[in-house]
Short mmCIF file of C-alpha atoms in Angstrom, two decimals:
data_model
loop_
_atom_site.label_atom_id
_atom_site.label_comp_id
_atom_site.label_asym_id
_atom_site.label_seq_id
_atom_site.Cartn_x
_atom_site.Cartn_y
_atom_site.Cartn_z
CA MET Y 1 10.19 46.10 -20.39
CA ILE Y 2 10.09 42.93 -22.53
CA ASP Y 3 7.18 40.56 -21.85
CA LEU Y 4 8.47 37.07 -22.63
CA GLY Y 5 4.98 35.66 -22.18
CA GLU Y 6 3.90 37.41 -25.38
CA TYR Y 7 6.03 34.99 -27.41
CA GLY Y 8 3.73 32.14 -26.38
CA ALA Y 9 4.46 28.45 -26.88
CA ARG Y 10 7.25 29.05 -29.37
CA PHE Y 11 9.37 30.57 -26.62
CA THR Y 12 8.99 27.43 -24.50
CA GLU Y 13 9.77 25.13 -27.42
CA ASP Y 14 12.71 27.15 -28.76
CA PRO Y 15 13.76 30.25 -26.82
CA HIS Y 16 17.05 30.66 -28.69
CA PRO Y 17 15.77 33.00 -31.44
CA VAL Y 18 14.30 35.28 -28.77
CA TYR Y 19 17.55 35.26 -26.82
CA ALA Y 20 19.43 36.09 -30.04
CA GLU Y 21 17.16 39.11 -30.55
CA LEU Y 22 17.82 40.24 -26.99
CA ARG Y 23 21.59 39.81 -27.31
CA ALA Y 24 21.55 41.95 -30.45
CA LEU Y 25 19.95 44.73 -28.41
CA GLY Y 26 22.25 44.44 -25.41
CA PRO Y 27 23.56 42.05 -22.74
CA VAL Y 28 20.99 42.89 -19.99
CA HIS Y 29 17.23 43.48 -20.18
CA ARG Y 30 14.28 44.09 -17.90
CA VAL Y 31 11.79 41.28 -18.58
CA ARG Y 32 8.44 39.96 -17.45
CA LEU Y 33 8.47 36.18 -17.12
CA PRO Y 34 6.07 33.77 -18.88
CA ALA Y 35 3.85 31.14 -17.20
CA PRO Y 36 3.88 29.76 -14.57
CA ASP Y 37 5.61 32.91 -13.25
CA GLU Y 38 3.68 35.35 -15.41
CA GLY Y 39 3.82 38.91 -14.18
CA HIS Y 40 7.09 38.42 -12.29
CA GLU Y 41 9.69 41.00 -13.33
CA THR Y 42 13.45 40.61 -13.19
CA TRP Y 43 16.68 41.61 -14.89
CA LEU Y 44 17.82 39.03 -17.45
CA VAL Y 45 21.51 38.70 -18.38
CA VAL Y 46 21.99 37.23 -21.88
CA GLY Y 47 25.59 38.13 -22.84
CA TYR Y 48 28.37 35.61 -22.22
CA GLU Y 49 30.98 37.85 -20.60
CA GLU Y 50 28.36 39.61 -18.50
CA ALA Y 51 26.81 36.28 -17.41
CA ARG Y 52 30.17 34.74 -16.51
CA ALA Y 53 31.10 37.79 -14.43
CA ALA Y 54 27.67 37.92 -12.76
CA LEU Y 55 27.82 34.24 -11.78
CA ALA Y 56 30.98 34.95 -9.78
CA ASP Y 57 30.03 38.40 -8.45
CA PRO Y 58 29.67 38.31 -4.62
CA ARG Y 59 27.40 41.37 -4.81
CA LEU Y 60 24.74 39.15 -6.34
CA ALA Y 61 23.51 37.16 -3.36
CA LYS Y 62 21.72 33.80 -3.41
CA ASN Y 63 20.17 34.11 0.05
CA PRO Y 64 16.65 35.47 -0.55
CA ASN Y 65 16.67 37.32 2.78
CA THR Y 66 19.24 39.67 1.27
CA GLY Y 67 16.58 41.35 -0.84
CA GLY Y 68 13.66 40.70 1.46
CA PHE Y 69 11.81 38.54 -1.06
CA VAL Y 70 10.40 35.10 -0.24
CA PHE Y 71 11.82 32.10 -2.08
CA TYR Y 72 9.26 29.91 -3.80
CA ASP Y 73 9.45 27.02 -1.31
CA ASP Y 74 8.35 29.41 1.46
CA GLY Y 75 10.93 27.92 3.81
CA LEU Y 76 9.46 24.41 3.63
CA ILE Y 77 12.49 22.55 2.35
CA GLY Y 78 15.21 24.12 4.44
CA GLU Y 79 18.61 25.65 3.86
CA HIS Y 80 20.81 24.44 1.03
CA MET Y 81 23.75 25.67 -1.01
CA LEU Y 82 21.71 27.30 -3.78
CA LEU Y 83 20.20 29.63 -1.20
CA ALA Y 84 23.39 30.41 0.69
CA ASP Y 85 26.27 32.85 0.45
CA PRO Y 86 29.67 32.72 2.15
CA PRO Y 87 30.44 31.87 4.86
CA ARG Y 88 27.36 29.61 5.13
CA HIS Y 89 27.75 28.37 1.56
CA THR Y 90 31.42 27.59 2.16
CA ARG Y 91 30.52 25.56 5.23
CA LEU Y 92 27.69 23.61 3.58
CA ARG Y 93 29.73 22.81 0.48
CA ALA Y 94 32.68 21.63 2.55
CA LEU Y 95 30.47 19.13 4.37
CA ILE Y 96 29.38 17.44 1.13
CA ALA Y 97 32.14 18.09 -1.44
CA GLY Y 98 34.13 15.00 -0.45
CA GLU Y 99 31.33 12.77 -1.69
CA PHE Y 100 31.63 14.09 -5.25
CA THR Y 101 35.35 13.90 -5.91
CA GLY Y 102 36.50 12.50 -9.25
CA ARG Y 103 37.60 9.27 -7.57
CA ARG Y 104 34.28 8.68 -5.81
CA VAL Y 105 32.28 9.43 -8.95
CA ALA Y 106 34.48 7.17 -11.10
CA ALA Y 107 33.80 4.31 -8.66
CA LEU Y 108 30.12 4.51 -9.64
CA ARG Y 109 30.82 3.65 -13.31
CA PRO Y 110 30.24 -0.13 -13.02
CA ARG Y 111 26.85 0.35 -11.37
CA ILE Y 112 25.87 3.06 -13.88
CA GLN Y 113 26.79 0.69 -16.71
CA GLU Y 114 24.80 -2.11 -15.08
CA ILE Y 115 21.67 0.03 -14.77
CA THR Y 116 22.11 1.25 -18.36
CA ASP Y 117 22.38 -2.31 -19.68
CA GLU Y 118 19.31 -3.42 -17.72
CA LEU Y 119 17.24 -0.56 -19.15
CA LEU Y 120 18.37 -1.25 -22.70
CA ASP Y 121 17.78 -5.00 -22.31
CA ALA Y 122 14.16 -4.23 -21.43
CA MET Y 123 13.70 -1.54 -24.09
CA LEU Y 124 15.40 -2.85 -27.22
CA PRO Y 125 13.19 -5.90 -27.97
CA LEU Y 126 10.24 -3.52 -28.38
CA GLY Y 127 11.66 -1.76 -31.44
CA HIS Y 128 10.33 1.62 -30.29
CA ALA Y 129 9.89 3.54 -27.03
CA ASP Y 130 9.63 6.89 -25.35
CA LEU Y 131 13.31 7.54 -24.69
CA VAL Y 132 12.52 9.74 -21.68
CA GLU Y 133 10.24 7.25 -19.93
CA SER Y 134 12.16 4.08 -20.79
CA PHE Y 135 15.76 5.24 -20.52
CA ALA Y 136 16.76 8.84 -19.90
CA TYR Y 137 14.67 9.30 -16.75
CA PRO Y 138 15.06 5.98 -14.92
CA LEU Y 139 18.85 5.89 -15.29
CA PRO Y 140 19.84 9.03 -13.33
CA LEU Y 141 16.84 8.64 -11.02
CA THR Y 142 17.97 5.15 -10.04
CA VAL Y 143 21.58 6.26 -9.63
CA ILE Y 144 20.82 9.20 -7.33
CA CYS Y 145 18.17 7.33 -5.35
CA GLU Y 146 20.57 4.45 -4.74
CA LEU Y 147 23.34 6.87 -3.87
CA LEU Y 148 21.23 8.65 -1.27
CA GLY Y 149 19.28 5.61 -0.09
CA VAL Y 150 15.74 6.37 -1.28
CA PRO Y 151 13.68 3.14 -1.02
CA GLU Y 152 12.61 1.76 -4.40
CA PRO Y 153 8.85 1.86 -3.64
CA ASP Y 154 9.11 5.64 -3.06
CA ARG Y 155 10.83 6.52 -6.31
CA ALA Y 156 7.81 6.88 -8.60
CA ALA Y 157 6.14 9.34 -6.23
CA PHE Y 158 9.41 11.19 -5.73
CA ARG Y 159 9.80 11.55 -9.49
CA GLU Y 160 6.38 13.22 -9.81
CA LEU Y 161 7.10 15.67 -7.01
CA SER Y 162 10.56 16.46 -8.31
CA THR Y 163 9.34 17.19 -11.83
CA GLU Y 164 6.63 19.51 -10.52
CA VAL Y 165 9.21 21.43 -8.46
CA VAL Y 166 11.64 22.10 -11.33
CA ALA Y 167 9.04 22.53 -14.09
CA PRO Y 168 5.78 23.50 -12.36
CA THR Y 169 2.52 23.38 -14.25
CA SER Y 170 1.00 26.01 -11.93
CA ALA Y 171 1.89 27.96 -8.80
CA GLU Y 172 -0.61 25.91 -6.80
CA SER Y 173 0.76 22.54 -7.92
CA GLU Y 174 4.30 23.75 -7.28
CA GLN Y 175 3.46 24.73 -3.71
CA LYS Y 176 1.69 21.40 -3.13
CA ALA Y 177 4.75 19.53 -4.42
CA PHE Y 178 7.04 21.45 -2.06
CA VAL Y 179 4.81 20.64 0.92
CA GLU Y 180 4.71 16.92 0.10
CA LEU Y 181 8.40 16.72 -0.75
CA ALA Y 182 9.42 18.49 2.46
CA ALA Y 183 7.30 16.09 4.51
CA TYR Y 184 8.70 13.06 2.70
CA LEU Y 185 12.33 14.16 3.11
CA GLY Y 186 11.78 14.85 6.80
CA GLU Y 187 10.47 11.33 7.29
CA LEU Y 188 13.27 9.80 5.22
CA ILE Y 189 15.96 11.58 7.22
CA GLU Y 190 14.38 10.52 10.50
CA ASP Y 191 14.29 6.92 9.27
CA LYS Y 192 18.01 7.15 8.44
CA ARG Y 193 18.74 8.58 11.86
CA CYS Y 194 16.88 5.78 13.66
CA ALA Y 195 18.18 2.96 11.46
CA GLY Y 196 21.86 3.55 12.12
CA PRO Y 197 24.57 3.65 9.42
CA THR Y 198 23.42 1.98 6.20
CA GLY Y 199 26.23 2.98 3.81
CA ASP Y 200 24.26 5.38 1.63
CA LEU Y 201 25.10 9.06 1.26
CA LEU Y 202 22.10 10.43 3.15
CA SER Y 203 22.76 8.13 6.09
CA GLY Y 204 26.34 9.37 6.03
CA LEU Y 205 25.26 13.02 5.94
CA VAL Y 206 23.09 12.48 9.03
CA ARG Y 207 26.27 11.46 10.84
CA THR Y 208 28.83 13.67 9.07
CA THR Y 209 31.00 15.65 11.46
CA ALA Y 210 33.69 18.02 10.24
CA GLU Y 211 37.09 18.24 11.93
CA ASP Y 212 35.88 21.15 13.99
CA GLY Y 213 32.79 19.23 15.15
CA ASP Y 214 30.41 20.99 12.75
CA ARG Y 215 27.33 19.03 11.67
CA LEU Y 216 24.31 19.66 9.47
CA SER Y 217 21.17 20.78 11.30
CA ALA Y 218 17.81 19.08 10.63
CA ARG Y 219 16.78 21.91 8.26
CA GLU Y 220 20.13 21.79 6.50
CA LEU Y 221 19.87 18.02 6.09
CA ARG Y 222 16.44 18.37 4.50
CA GLY Y 223 17.68 21.12 2.21
CA MET Y 224 20.78 19.14 1.24
CA ALA Y 225 18.73 16.01 0.52
CA PHE Y 226 16.36 18.08 -1.63
CA LEU Y 227 19.15 19.66 -3.62
CA LEU Y 228 21.04 16.41 -4.21
CA LEU Y 229 17.98 14.38 -5.13
CA VAL Y 230 16.35 16.91 -7.45
CA ALA Y 231 19.44 18.43 -9.06
CA GLY Y 232 21.08 15.00 -9.10
CA HIS Y 233 18.79 13.60 -11.74
CA GLU Y 234 16.57 16.22 -13.43
CA THR Y 235 19.51 17.85 -15.20
CA THR Y 236 20.97 14.54 -16.40
CA VAL Y 237 17.64 13.40 -17.83
CA ASN Y 238 17.60 16.46 -20.05
CA LEU Y 239 21.30 16.20 -20.89
CA ILE Y 240 20.82 12.66 -22.22
CA THR Y 241 17.67 13.45 -24.21
CA GLY Y 242 19.08 16.77 -25.37
CA THR Y 243 22.19 15.11 -26.77
CA VAL Y 244 20.17 12.45 -28.60
CA ARG Y 245 17.79 15.12 -29.91
CA ALA Y 246 20.70 17.22 -31.20
CA LEU Y 247 22.43 14.24 -32.83
CA LEU Y 248 19.28 12.98 -34.56
CA GLY Y 249 18.64 16.52 -35.79
CA HIS Y 250 22.16 16.71 -37.23
CA PRO Y 251 22.79 13.41 -39.08
CA ASP Y 252 26.25 14.45 -40.25
CA GLN Y 253 27.34 14.95 -36.63
CA LEU Y 254 25.80 11.63 -35.61
CA ASP Y 255 27.66 9.87 -38.43
CA ALA Y 256 30.91 11.50 -37.31
CA LEU Y 257 30.39 10.31 -33.75
CA ARG Y 258 29.52 6.76 -34.79
CA ALA Y 259 32.70 6.67 -36.87
CA ASP Y 260 34.84 7.94 -33.99
CA MET Y 261 33.59 7.43 -30.44
CA THR Y 262 36.54 9.42 -29.08
CA LEU Y 263 34.38 12.42 -30.01
CA LEU Y 264 31.83 11.49 -27.34
CA ASP Y 265 33.19 13.79 -24.63
CA GLY Y 266 33.23 16.68 -27.09
CA THR Y 267 29.66 15.83 -28.10
CA ILE Y 268 28.46 16.09 -24.51
CA GLU Y 269 30.25 19.41 -24.00
CA GLU Y 270 28.81 20.79 -27.22
CA THR Y 271 25.32 19.73 -26.18
CA LEU Y 272 25.81 21.48 -22.84
CA ARG Y 273 26.72 24.63 -24.75
CA TYR Y 274 24.24 24.29 -27.60
CA ASP Y 275 21.12 23.29 -25.66
CA GLY Y 276 22.02 22.58 -22.04
CA PRO Y 277 19.55 21.20 -19.50
CA VAL Y 278 19.50 24.31 -17.29
CA GLU Y 279 18.15 27.30 -19.20
CA ASN Y 280 18.56 29.90 -16.44
CA ALA Y 281 20.37 29.96 -13.13
CA THR Y 282 18.18 30.45 -10.07
CA PHE Y 283 17.54 34.02 -8.95
CA ARG Y 284 20.17 36.24 -7.45
CA CYS Y 285 19.56 39.47 -5.55
CA ALA Y 286 21.67 42.62 -5.70
CA ALA Y 287 23.06 43.12 -2.20
CA GLU Y 288 24.19 46.60 -3.27
CA PRO Y 289 23.90 48.78 -6.38
CA LEU Y 290 26.00 47.47 -9.27
CA ASP Y 291 26.47 47.74 -13.01
CA ILE Y 292 26.11 44.75 -15.35
CA GLY Y 293 26.98 45.36 -18.98
CA GLY Y 294 26.26 49.06 -18.71
CA THR Y 295 22.91 48.53 -16.95
CA ALA Y 296 22.43 49.92 -13.46
CA ILE Y 297 20.97 47.35 -11.04
CA ALA Y 298 19.56 48.78 -7.82
CA ALA Y 299 20.09 47.16 -4.42
CA GLY Y 300 17.38 44.58 -3.72
CA GLU Y 301 16.54 43.92 -7.37
CA GLU Y 302 16.46 40.37 -8.71
CA VAL Y 303 18.77 39.16 -11.46
CA MET Y 304 18.35 36.04 -13.59
CA ILE Y 305 21.38 34.81 -15.53
CA CYS Y 306 20.47 33.04 -18.76
CA LEU Y 307 22.95 30.24 -19.29
CA SER Y 308 21.35 29.17 -22.59
CA ALA Y 309 21.59 32.68 -24.04
CA ALA Y 310 25.15 33.23 -22.83
CA ASP Y 311 26.36 29.98 -24.37
CA ARG Y 312 25.10 31.06 -27.80
CA ASP Y 313 26.77 34.45 -27.73
CA ASP Y 314 28.70 34.80 -31.01
CA ALA Y 315 31.22 37.02 -29.25
CA ARG Y 316 32.34 33.85 -27.43
CA TYR Y 317 31.43 31.05 -29.85
CA PRO Y 318 31.57 31.63 -33.64
CA ALA Y 319 28.46 30.42 -35.48
CA PRO Y 320 26.81 29.55 -32.15
CA GLU Y 321 23.61 28.22 -33.75
CA ARG Y 322 25.57 25.39 -35.38
CA PHE Y 323 25.82 22.09 -33.49
CA ASP Y 324 29.44 21.03 -33.99
CA LEU Y 325 30.80 18.22 -31.84
CA ARG Y 326 34.38 19.13 -32.82
CA ARG Y 327 33.93 22.65 -31.46
CA GLU Y 328 36.11 23.77 -28.57
CA ALA Y 329 33.19 24.22 -26.19
CA ARG Y 330 35.17 24.54 -22.98
CA GLY Y 331 34.23 27.58 -20.96
CA HIS Y 332 30.49 27.08 -21.43
CA LEU Y 333 28.29 28.05 -18.50
CA ALA Y 334 25.89 25.08 -18.51
CA PHE Y 335 27.06 24.03 -15.03
CA GLY Y 336 27.44 27.61 -13.82
CA HIS Y 337 30.63 29.38 -12.77
CA GLY Y 338 32.20 30.52 -9.53
CA ILE Y 339 31.46 29.19 -6.06
CA HIS Y 340 28.07 27.82 -7.13
CA TYR Y 341 29.50 25.72 -9.96
CA CYS Y 342 27.51 22.47 -10.07
CA LEU Y 343 28.91 19.98 -7.56
CA GLY Y 344 27.36 17.10 -9.50
CA ALA Y 345 28.87 17.97 -12.89
CA PRO Y 346 31.30 14.99 -12.89
CA LEU Y 347 28.45 12.58 -12.14
CA ALA Y 348 26.22 14.07 -14.85
CA ARG Y 349 29.01 13.81 -17.42
CA LEU Y 350 29.76 10.20 -16.45
CA GLU Y 351 26.11 9.13 -16.65
CA ALA Y 352 25.68 10.83 -20.02
CA ARG Y 353 28.88 9.25 -21.35
CA VAL Y 354 27.86 5.73 -20.34
CA ALA Y 355 24.25 6.14 -21.47
CA LEU Y 356 25.01 7.61 -24.88
CA ARG Y 357 27.80 5.21 -25.80
CA SER Y 358 25.67 2.18 -24.88
CA LEU Y 359 22.56 3.51 -26.62
CA LEU Y 360 24.34 4.34 -29.88
CA GLU Y 361 26.33 1.11 -29.95
CA ARG Y 362 23.27 -1.06 -29.36
CA CYS Y 363 20.94 0.97 -31.61
CA PRO Y 364 22.89 1.60 -34.82
CA ASP Y 365 19.75 2.77 -36.65
CA LEU Y 366 18.24 4.89 -33.88
CA ALA Y 367 15.75 7.45 -35.24
CA LEU Y 368 12.96 9.71 -34.08
CA ASP Y 369 9.52 8.11 -34.19
CA GLY Y 370 7.66 11.40 -34.05
CA PRO Y 371 8.40 14.89 -32.75
CA PRO Y 372 9.59 15.39 -29.15
CA SER Y 373 6.76 16.91 -27.13
CA GLY Y 374 5.77 18.19 -23.73
CA TRP Y 375 8.39 20.92 -23.46
CA LEU Y 376 9.05 21.69 -19.80
CA PRO Y 377 7.28 24.88 -18.68
CA GLY Y 378 9.05 27.76 -16.98
CA MET Y 379 12.53 29.08 -17.56
CA LEU Y 380 14.61 26.88 -15.25
CA MET Y 381 14.89 23.56 -17.08
CA ARG Y 382 15.21 22.90 -20.81
CA GLY Y 383 13.85 19.59 -22.05
CA VAL Y 384 10.89 17.47 -23.10
CA ARG Y 385 8.60 15.04 -21.28
CA ARG Y 386 8.31 12.70 -24.29
CA MET Y 387 10.71 11.70 -27.04
CA PRO Y 388 9.50 8.81 -29.25
CA VAL Y 389 12.30 6.84 -30.92
CA ARG Y 390 12.58 3.64 -32.96
CA TRP Y 391 15.36 1.30 -34.06
#
């Protein structure tokens, strides 16, 4: 048993050396999680090939009822794709997938650029700012809230609840956030139902009917709204800040990108591999006994797949600790793999592309103005709450 909590704050700030130690010992380990989940035990998959196979293995179920354990929202939010297996997962994904096609996402580019320009217009005259607060957070938050139809006055409160859900400061505050978020989403959906069609995605989901007459139930609507709103911006915040953090920490790579902006897509993919926004996939449960990397997993046991560790496996990526924007990073697991591959990946990539190009072009002398701080607690998200920069 490896107690990850014993590594203390250094594990939260930089878990990669610990994951490298674990990979050297084997691809799968029994671990005890750090705060705020201290004491919780699970299997942790850290090898690339083993993680990729596990992400697509139907014997590893996402529905918590499979193993008889209670998911952390205690049923408050409702049913969504991250907690579903086929055929329910197939059905839920089919009802929403059409809204995230490449064509639909590409149509959002002008509005994403407009929001980006507005944020930079307000930020740049100051000469310095917290990049998270002034830019990286409001951009994807505004995009997803507009897409789903969250009223502007509600967005600040929603942000606080969302952050507490994905990076809880304590079990009590996490539970409180789930209660308040569930109540808010229920009210929002009911408002959409009563208001009639308004053109936003959530209003459309309330009225979505598949060819066979299938519709989302009230619980499924709440769960879908939760998943889209939270996953639709928290990951992108950390992708934007993570890319800037990596570039400023590697001046030669930043110079190369400034000299050739065609390297931008490769830069984003390398950031996703090198220090992606999702550190670990959400829990899976063994529906039956299975073997992962030579380790026997009993039926009913939980499995956590470490995307960050897998993407720095030197068996897949030579010199994985080096940030190299010319690397062939395709095949990384930052957005998952298999049927649960992130539906919002095209939107996240587009937002990051627009944000980073605009930021670097308008801030040619961008630099850190102090160390990034406030590393997100827990093992789900990878990022910081504050990142002071100047120009």
